[in-house]
Tab-separated table of C-alpha atoms in Angstrom:
chain	number	residue	atom	x	y	z
A	26	MET	CA	-18.245	-118.469	90.778
A	27	ASP	CA	-16.109	-120.447	89.343
A	28	ALA	CA	-14.106	-118.374	86.239
A	29	TYR	CA	-13.292	-121.349	83.981
A	30	ASP	CA	-17.451	-122.731	84.211
A	31	THR	CA	-19.050	-123.620	81.234
A	32	GLY	CA	-21.792	-120.525	81.355
A	33	SER	CA	-18.599	-118.645	81.764
A	34	ASP	CA	-17.538	-115.872	78.949
A	35	ALA	CA	-14.109	-115.571	80.279
A	36	PRO	CA	-11.274	-117.131	78.345
A	37	ARG	CA	-9.635	-120.219	79.029
A	38	GLY	CA	-6.046	-120.801	79.827
A	39	ARG	CA	-3.371	-121.937	77.402
A	40	ASP	CA	-3.790	-126.155	79.378
A	41	GLU	CA	-7.413	-125.770	79.184
A	42	GLN	CA	-8.937	-128.442	76.930
A	43	GLY	CA	-12.109	-128.582	75.975
A	44	GLY	CA	-12.837	-125.025	75.857
A	45	ARG	CA	-14.024	-122.658	73.054
A	46	GLY	CA	-10.950	-121.766	71.487
A	47	ALA	CA	-9.283	-124.087	68.235
A	48	PRO	CA	-7.725	-127.105	70.924
A	49	ASP	CA	-4.800	-127.308	67.839
A	50	GLN	CA	-4.139	-123.765	68.310
A	51	PRO	CA	-0.241	-123.303	68.987
A	52	ASP	CA	0.828	-121.703	72.641
A	53	ARG	CA	1.268	-118.231	72.374
A	54	PRO	CA	3.897	-116.216	74.631
A	55	ASP	CA	2.856	-115.096	77.941
A	56	HIS	CA	3.516	-111.609	77.414
A	57	SER	CA	1.657	-110.499	80.997
A	58	ASP	CA	5.484	-109.188	82.082
A	59	HIS	CA	6.337	-107.016	79.245
A	60	PRO	CA	6.840	-103.263	80.499
A	61	ASP	CA	4.798	-101.545	77.585
A	62	HIS	CA	1.778	-104.149	78.111
A	63	SER	CA	1.714	-104.247	82.214
A	64	ASP	CA	-0.670	-101.029	81.975
A	65	ARG	CA	-1.895	-101.015	77.958
A	66	PRO	CA	-6.125	-101.293	78.438
A	67	ASP	CA	-7.994	-103.406	76.105
A	68	ARG	CA	-8.285	-102.320	72.177
A	69	ARG	CA	-12.089	-102.315	72.963
A	70	ASP	CA	-12.061	-99.348	75.788
A	71	ARG	CA	-8.519	-97.335	74.180
A	72	PRO	CA	-10.151	-93.475	72.998
A	73	ASP	CA	-8.922	-92.814	69.546
A	74	ARG	CA	-5.499	-92.175	69.699
A	75	PRO	CA	-4.443	-88.150	67.930
A	76	ASP	CA	-0.664	-89.476	66.057
A	77	ARG	CA	-3.422	-93.096	64.554
A	78	PRO	CA	-2.934	-92.566	60.541
A	79	ASP	CA	-5.696	-92.391	58.442
A	80	HIS	CA	-7.048	-95.104	56.299
A	81	PRO	CA	-7.803	-93.225	52.459
A	82	ASP	CA	-8.752	-96.175	51.692
A	83	HIS	CA	-11.258	-97.575	53.821
A	84	PRO	CA	-14.655	-97.553	52.202
A	85	ASP	CA	-16.847	-96.814	55.371
A	86	HIS	CA	-13.998	-93.810	56.009
A	87	PRO	CA	-15.903	-90.821	56.966
A	88	ASP	CA	-13.594	-87.965	55.998
A	89	ARG	CA	-12.447	-89.601	52.411
A	90	ARG	CA	-15.735	-90.306	50.658
A	91	ASP	CA	-16.598	-89.093	47.500
A	92	HIS	CA	-18.545	-85.407	47.644
A	93	SER	CA	-17.598	-84.211	43.655
A	94	ASP	CA	-21.028	-84.260	42.864
A	95	HIS	CA	-22.625	-82.677	45.724
A	96	PRO	CA	-23.250	-79.291	45.094
A	97	ASP	CA	-22.105	-77.939	48.486
A	98	HIS	CA	-18.917	-79.471	48.397
A	99	LEU	CA	-16.416	-76.384	47.062
A	100	ASP	CA	-17.983	-74.080	49.424
A	101	HIS	CA	-17.698	-76.449	52.464
A	102	PRO	CA	-16.045	-74.023	55.642
A	103	ASP	CA	-13.860	-77.747	56.462
A	104	HIS	CA	-12.873	-77.525	52.878
A	105	LEU	CA	-9.228	-74.782	53.842
A	106	ASP	CA	-6.939	-74.111	51.456
A	107	HIS	CA	-3.095	-76.385	51.747
A	108	SER	CA	-1.272	-75.080	48.623
A	109	ASP	CA	1.703	-74.193	51.156
A	110	HIS	CA	1.827	-77.548	51.357
A	111	PRO	CA	6.090	-78.050	50.208
A	112	ASP	CA	5.500	-81.968	48.979
A	113	ARG	CA	2.607	-80.842	46.450
A	114	PRO	CA	2.397	-78.382	44.384
A	115	ASP	CA	-1.303	-77.969	44.210
A	116	GLY	CA	-1.275	-78.164	47.895
A	117	THR	CA	-3.220	-81.248	48.028
A	118	ARG	CA	-2.877	-84.390	50.372
A	119	THR	CA	-3.735	-87.462	50.416
A	120	GLY	CA	-4.300	-89.259	54.251
A	121	SER	CA	-0.949	-91.166	54.065
A	122	GLU	CA	0.749	-87.602	53.578
A	123	ALA	CA	-0.763	-85.701	56.195
A	124	GLY	CA	0.975	-86.426	59.289
A	125	ALA	CA	-0.159	-86.133	62.724
A	126	GLY	CA	-0.904	-82.598	64.434
A	127	ASP	CA	-1.474	-81.043	61.192
A	128	GLY	CA	-4.704	-80.256	61.880
A	129	PRO	CA	-8.160	-81.141	60.513
A	130	ARG	CA	-7.379	-83.032	56.843
A	131	THR	CA	-9.393	-81.142	53.368
A	132	VAL	CA	-10.071	-81.640	50.052
A	133	THR	CA	-8.862	-78.140	47.705
A	134	ALA	CA	-11.278	-76.980	45.588
A	135	GLY	CA	-10.471	-77.090	42.369
A	136	PRO	CA	-12.912	-76.866	38.794
A	137	ARG	CA	-14.863	-79.634	38.301
A	138	GLN	CA	-13.691	-82.447	36.172
A	139	GLY	CA	-15.668	-82.671	32.581
A	140	ILE	CA	-17.602	-79.953	32.624
A	141	ALA	CA	-16.175	-76.865	30.010
A	142	ALA	CA	-16.179	-73.255	30.207
A	143	PRO	CA	-19.527	-71.805	28.357
A	144	ARG	CA	-18.023	-70.327	24.743
A	145	THR	CA	-18.419	-66.517	24.694
A	146	GLY	CA	-17.938	-63.971	21.222
A	147	ILE	CA	-16.913	-65.804	18.184
A	148	SER	CA	-15.949	-68.977	19.019
A	149	ALA	CA	-19.284	-69.619	20.482
A	150	LEU	CA	-21.217	-69.820	17.050
A	151	SER	CA	-20.488	-73.114	14.961
A	152	PRO	CA	-17.896	-73.361	12.342
A	153	ARG	CA	-19.793	-72.559	9.341
A	154	TYR	CA	-20.825	-69.383	11.018
A	155	GLN	CA	-17.620	-68.776	12.535
A	156	PHE	CA	-15.989	-68.181	8.573
A	157	GLY	CA	-18.292	-66.554	8.206
A	158	ALA	CA	-17.789	-64.026	10.271
A	159	VAL	CA	-13.671	-63.569	9.820
A	160	VAL	CA	-14.226	-63.472	6.332
A	161	ALA	CA	-16.769	-60.274	6.998
A	162	LEU	CA	-14.166	-58.677	9.090
A	163	VAL	CA	-11.569	-58.956	7.248
A	164	VAL	CA	-13.627	-56.959	3.947
A	165	VAL	CA	-14.665	-54.767	5.644
A	166	ALA	CA	-11.296	-53.997	7.694
A	167	VAL	CA	-9.345	-53.912	3.879
A	168	ALA	CA	-12.637	-51.431	2.598
A	169	VAL	CA	-11.467	-49.380	5.985
A	170	CYS	CA	-7.767	-49.453	5.220
A	171	ALA	CA	-8.195	-48.677	1.348
A	172	HIS	CA	-10.767	-45.762	1.690
A	173	LEU	CA	-7.926	-44.086	4.436
A	174	GLY	CA	-5.424	-44.522	1.706
A	175	LEU	CA	-7.141	-42.595	-0.828
A	176	VAL	CA	-8.275	-40.175	1.621
A	177	PHE	CA	-4.957	-39.727	2.531
A	178	LEU	CA	-3.289	-39.534	-1.334
A	179	HIS	CA	-5.924	-36.880	-1.889
A	180	VAL	CA	-4.712	-34.298	1.237
A	181	ALA	CA	-0.943	-35.291	0.591
A	182	PRO	CA	1.026	-33.003	-1.974
A	183	SER	CA	1.476	-34.260	-5.328
A	184	ASN	CA	3.914	-37.130	-5.549
A	185	THR	CA	4.635	-40.398	-8.000
A	186	LEU	CA	1.036	-42.209	-6.537
A	187	THR	CA	-0.986	-39.510	-7.096
A	188	LYS	CA	0.629	-38.468	-9.985
A	189	GLN	CA	-0.046	-42.173	-12.000
A	190	HIS	CA	-3.360	-42.686	-10.274
A	191	GLY	CA	-4.446	-39.689	-9.545
A	192	GLU	CA	-7.557	-39.884	-11.570
A	193	ALA	CA	-8.874	-43.400	-9.646
A	194	VAL	CA	-8.002	-41.337	-6.197
A	195	ASP	CA	-10.862	-38.276	-7.268
A	196	GLU	CA	-13.302	-40.388	-8.565
A	197	TRP	CA	-13.101	-42.466	-5.026
A	198	VAL	CA	-12.731	-38.808	-2.918
A	199	PHE	CA	-15.305	-36.833	-5.604
A	200	PRO	CA	-18.229	-35.376	-4.426
A	201	GLU	CA	-19.183	-37.593	-1.242
A	202	PHE	CA	-15.256	-37.532	0.792
A	203	GLU	CA	-13.998	-34.417	-0.358
A	204	GLN	CA	-11.292	-32.842	2.204
A	205	ASN	CA	-10.187	-29.014	2.280
A	206	TRP	CA	-7.620	-27.078	4.856
A	207	LYS	CA	-9.933	-24.088	5.585
A	208	LEU	CA	-10.489	-24.617	8.602
A	209	PHE	CA	-6.712	-25.495	9.779
A	210	ALA	CA	-5.748	-22.164	6.943
A	211	PRO	CA	-3.851	-18.829	8.555
A	212	ASN	CA	-6.792	-17.042	7.756
A	213	PRO	CA	-10.038	-19.529	7.877
A	214	LEU	CA	-13.287	-18.330	6.448
A	215	GLN	CA	-14.627	-15.330	8.500
A	216	GLN	CA	-17.763	-14.643	6.236
A	217	ASN	CA	-21.483	-15.505	5.436
A	218	VAL	CA	-21.832	-16.379	1.418
A	219	SER	CA	-25.358	-16.285	0.248
A	220	VAL	CA	-26.267	-16.902	-3.144
A	221	GLN	CA	-29.835	-15.530	-3.804
A	222	LEU	CA	-31.559	-16.413	-7.656
A	223	ARG	CA	-34.029	-14.409	-9.786
A	224	ALA	CA	-35.951	-15.082	-13.061
A	225	GLU	CA	-37.711	-12.885	-15.631
A	226	VAL	CA	-40.871	-15.091	-16.832
A	227	SER	CA	-42.758	-15.363	-19.302
A	228	THR	CA	-46.434	-15.940	-17.944
A	229	ALA	CA	-49.557	-18.115	-20.701
A	230	ASP	CA	-50.793	-14.373	-21.917
A	231	GLY	CA	-46.939	-12.945	-23.328
A	232	ALA	CA	-46.680	-10.313	-20.583
A	233	ILE	CA	-42.487	-10.635	-18.779
A	234	ARG	CA	-41.966	-10.118	-15.149
A	235	THR	CA	-39.747	-11.009	-12.952
A	236	THR	CA	-39.803	-12.866	-9.633
A	237	GLY	CA	-37.788	-11.483	-6.494
A	238	TRP	CA	-35.046	-12.685	-5.401
A	239	TYR	CA	-35.068	-16.595	-3.762
A	240	ASP	CA	-32.543	-17.297	-0.590
A	241	LEU	CA	-31.241	-20.533	-2.376
A	242	SER	CA	-28.138	-21.133	0.818
A	243	ALA	CA	-31.208	-20.503	2.932
A	244	GLU	CA	-33.500	-23.025	2.191
A	245	ASP	CA	-30.509	-25.953	1.768
A	246	GLY	CA	-29.138	-23.934	5.733
A	247	ARG	CA	-33.118	-25.461	6.826
A	248	GLY	CA	-33.098	-28.613	5.103
A	249	ILE	CA	-29.759	-29.655	6.959
A	250	ASP	CA	-30.946	-27.970	10.261
A	251	GLY	CA	-32.195	-30.914	12.109
A	252	ASN	CA	-31.789	-33.297	9.843
A	253	PRO	CA	-29.471	-35.876	10.817
A	254	LEU	CA	-28.634	-37.430	7.638
A	255	PRO	CA	-28.700	-34.514	4.853
A	256	SER	CA	-28.210	-35.447	1.709
A	257	HIS	CA	-24.692	-34.162	-0.501
A	258	THR	CA	-27.124	-31.431	-2.554
A	259	GLN	CA	-28.449	-29.486	0.383
A	260	GLN	CA	-24.983	-29.532	1.401
A	261	ASN	CA	-22.687	-28.475	-1.258
A	262	GLU	CA	-24.031	-29.067	-4.308
A	263	LEU	CA	-24.695	-24.783	-4.187
A	264	ARG	CA	-22.164	-23.775	-2.406
A	265	ARG	CA	-19.119	-26.130	-4.306
A	266	ALA	CA	-20.944	-24.569	-8.021
A	267	TRP	CA	-20.550	-21.161	-6.658
A	268	ASP	CA	-16.562	-21.273	-5.695
A	269	PHE	CA	-16.082	-23.374	-9.393
A	270	PHE	CA	-17.338	-19.792	-10.585
A	271	VAL	CA	-15.479	-17.696	-9.041
A	272	ALA	CA	-12.143	-19.163	-9.406
A	273	THR	CA	-12.835	-19.198	-12.819
A	274	HIS	CA	-14.107	-15.901	-13.599
A	275	ASP	CA	-11.695	-12.261	-12.715
A	276	SER	CA	-13.315	-9.184	-11.057
A	277	ASP	CA	-15.526	-8.446	-14.709
A	278	ASP	CA	-17.557	-11.406	-13.860
A	279	ARG	CA	-15.726	-12.931	-17.573
A	280	PRO	CA	-14.779	-16.478	-17.442
A	281	VAL	CA	-10.993	-17.511	-17.455
A	282	GLY	CA	-10.934	-20.620	-19.670
A	283	LEU	CA	-13.132	-23.156	-20.604
A	284	ARG	CA	-13.980	-24.467	-17.003
A	285	GLY	CA	-14.836	-20.757	-16.891
A	286	THR	CA	-18.176	-21.754	-19.206
A	287	LEU	CA	-18.499	-24.706	-18.115
A	288	SER	CA	-19.151	-23.315	-14.642
A	289	GLU	CA	-22.041	-21.272	-15.741
A	290	ASP	CA	-23.804	-24.214	-17.738
A	291	TYR	CA	-23.553	-25.982	-13.966
A	292	LEU	CA	-25.521	-22.817	-12.333
A	293	ARG	CA	-27.717	-22.600	-14.602
A	294	ARG	CA	-29.021	-25.744	-14.574
A	295	ILE	CA	-29.032	-25.497	-10.837
A	296	ALA	CA	-31.103	-22.231	-11.217
A	297	VAL	CA	-34.068	-23.637	-13.849
A	298	LEU	CA	-34.408	-27.157	-11.504
A	299	ARG	CA	-34.425	-24.856	-8.203
A	300	LEU	CA	-36.990	-22.765	-9.665
A	301	ASP	CA	-38.730	-25.740	-10.757
A	302	ARG	CA	-39.124	-26.713	-7.117
A	303	ASN	CA	-40.524	-23.576	-5.855
A	304	ASP	CA	-42.689	-23.120	-9.335
A	305	ALA	CA	-41.564	-19.812	-9.164
A	306	ALA	CA	-43.240	-19.591	-13.051
A	307	GLY	CA	-46.726	-20.304	-11.925
A	308	PRO	CA	-48.863	-22.092	-14.166
A	309	GLY	CA	-48.209	-21.779	-17.918
A	310	GLY	CA	-45.699	-20.025	-17.326
A	311	VAL	CA	-41.841	-19.780	-19.301
A	312	VAL	CA	-38.210	-19.266	-17.379
A	313	GLU	CA	-36.803	-17.022	-20.112
A	314	ARG	CA	-33.512	-15.693	-18.245
A	315	VAL	CA	-32.250	-16.084	-14.559
A	316	GLN	CA	-29.245	-13.547	-12.610
A	317	TYR	CA	-27.687	-14.939	-9.489
A	318	ARG	CA	-26.335	-12.531	-6.546
A	319	SER	CA	-24.213	-13.457	-3.612
A	320	ARG	CA	-24.656	-11.593	-0.258
A	321	THR	CA	-21.225	-12.066	1.694
A	322	THR	CA	-21.268	-10.924	5.531
A	323	ASN	CA	-19.056	-10.721	8.241
A	324	VAL	CA	-19.013	-13.302	10.386
A	325	GLU	CA	-18.961	-10.932	14.422
A	326	PRO	CA	-15.483	-11.657	16.079
A	327	PRO	CA	-15.645	-12.385	19.967
A	328	SER	CA	-15.967	-9.757	22.670
A	329	TRP	CA	-12.916	-10.616	23.840
A	330	SER	CA	-10.694	-10.323	20.218
A	331	GLY	CA	-11.412	-6.291	20.256
A	332	GLU	CA	-11.804	-6.357	16.781
A	333	LYS	CA	-13.836	-3.975	14.864
A	334	VAL	CA	-16.051	-5.465	11.628
A	335	SER	CA	-17.999	-3.879	9.273
A	336	GLY	CA	-22.096	-4.954	9.322
A	337	ARG	CA	-23.426	-4.215	6.184
A	338	PRO	CA	-23.727	-6.914	3.564
A	339	ASP	CA	-22.108	-6.557	0.215
A	340	TYR	CA	-23.739	-7.469	-3.093
A	341	ARG	CA	-21.956	-9.457	-6.258
A	342	GLU	CA	-24.116	-9.610	-9.401
A	343	LEU	CA	-24.380	-10.982	-11.732
A	344	PRO	CA	-25.065	-10.288	-15.620
A	345	TRP	CA	-28.959	-13.137	-16.903
A	346	TRP	CA	-28.390	-15.378	-18.410
A	347	PRO	CA	-30.094	-16.890	-20.971
A	348	VAL	CA	-32.138	-19.901	-20.187
A	349	ALA	CA	-31.923	-22.480	-23.312
A	350	ALA	CA	-34.673	-24.246	-25.011
A	351	GLY	CA	-34.255	-27.842	-23.278
A	352	GLU	CA	-33.951	-26.524	-20.410
A	353	LYS	CA	-36.865	-24.434	-20.623
A	354	GLU	CA	-38.838	-28.029	-20.842
A	355	GLY	CA	-37.478	-29.184	-17.628
A	356	ASP	CA	-34.565	-31.516	-20.348
A	357	ALA	CA	-32.416	-29.637	-17.492
A	358	ALA	CA	-33.630	-32.351	-15.004
C-alpha cells in the first residue's frame, strides 16, 4: 500500500499539499541527521526516566495529592523523615527541591493544623472558675504561712516580736497547737503518770459513802485508742490540768501564788464533770468532797540498755477538797 494513500495514517511530508496537515504550517527543519536524535525513541514508547523532574503542581500527580485529612496520613510507611536536609530546617522538600537519585520523596509528618491540644488542670476551667481557684490557693497559702509563723514564734526564744505580740501568738497556739520539747530534751519522760479520783457522796437517805478510785487517765486512753479524730479534751485536758497543779504547788501540796489556787479550782471542776459522767453520786446523791491522787510507774527500759529500774508504783494523794454548792447542782458544766 502506498504510504501516502488517503487511507493511511502515516504523516505526509512538508511538500505534500492537501493532506491532513495544516496548509499554512511553516517549514520545519529536518533533524533526521542530528546525532542526538538519530536513535531517540518515540515519546510514546519511552520509559519513565529516573532524572525526570516532578511536577508538584500538576493536579493529577499521584504523589502530590492532599492527604492532610486522611486518618492514616501520619502513619503511612512511605512518609520518611528528611529532617537532615540542609536546605529546610523542618526537613520538608517540595518536588522541585528533590533531586534525581534522592530516593522516594515524602512529606514529614507534623501536627495537624487547626487542632488545638486539649487543656488540662486549671486551664481547662472557665475564666470565672479559674479566678476562684487562684483566690482559694492564695488564701490557703497565706493561712499556712501565717500558722507556721505563729508556731515558730511560739517555740522560738524570747524576742521583740514575742514581747510585743505574745498575747496574740498564745491565743492562736493554745490549746490546739501547743508545742513543747519534752520529747527532745536530754532526759525525756520515762514515767507513766495516771491521775485518779474518788469522792464522798451524801445519799438520798442522808448517809455518807466514799466511792472507789476512778482512773481518769485510763478513761481518756480508751477514748483515744482506735479513734482517728480524738478530741482535745481526751488528749490534753486532764494532763495539762495536772501539770499545771504540780508546777504551782510545793512538795507539801500548798499553792504558790494565785496560779496555784486557780489550778485547784480547775481540777475541782474537772472532777465534778467526770463524776457526773460516771454517775458516781447515784440517784438522789450529791458529791460533797473530791480527792485526787497520781500513780507514777517507771517505763521499763529496753533489754539491751542494761539499766535496772523499780517497777513499784509511787502514789501521791492530795487532800480532800470540798465541792461548792453551785458545782454540786451542776453549774460547773
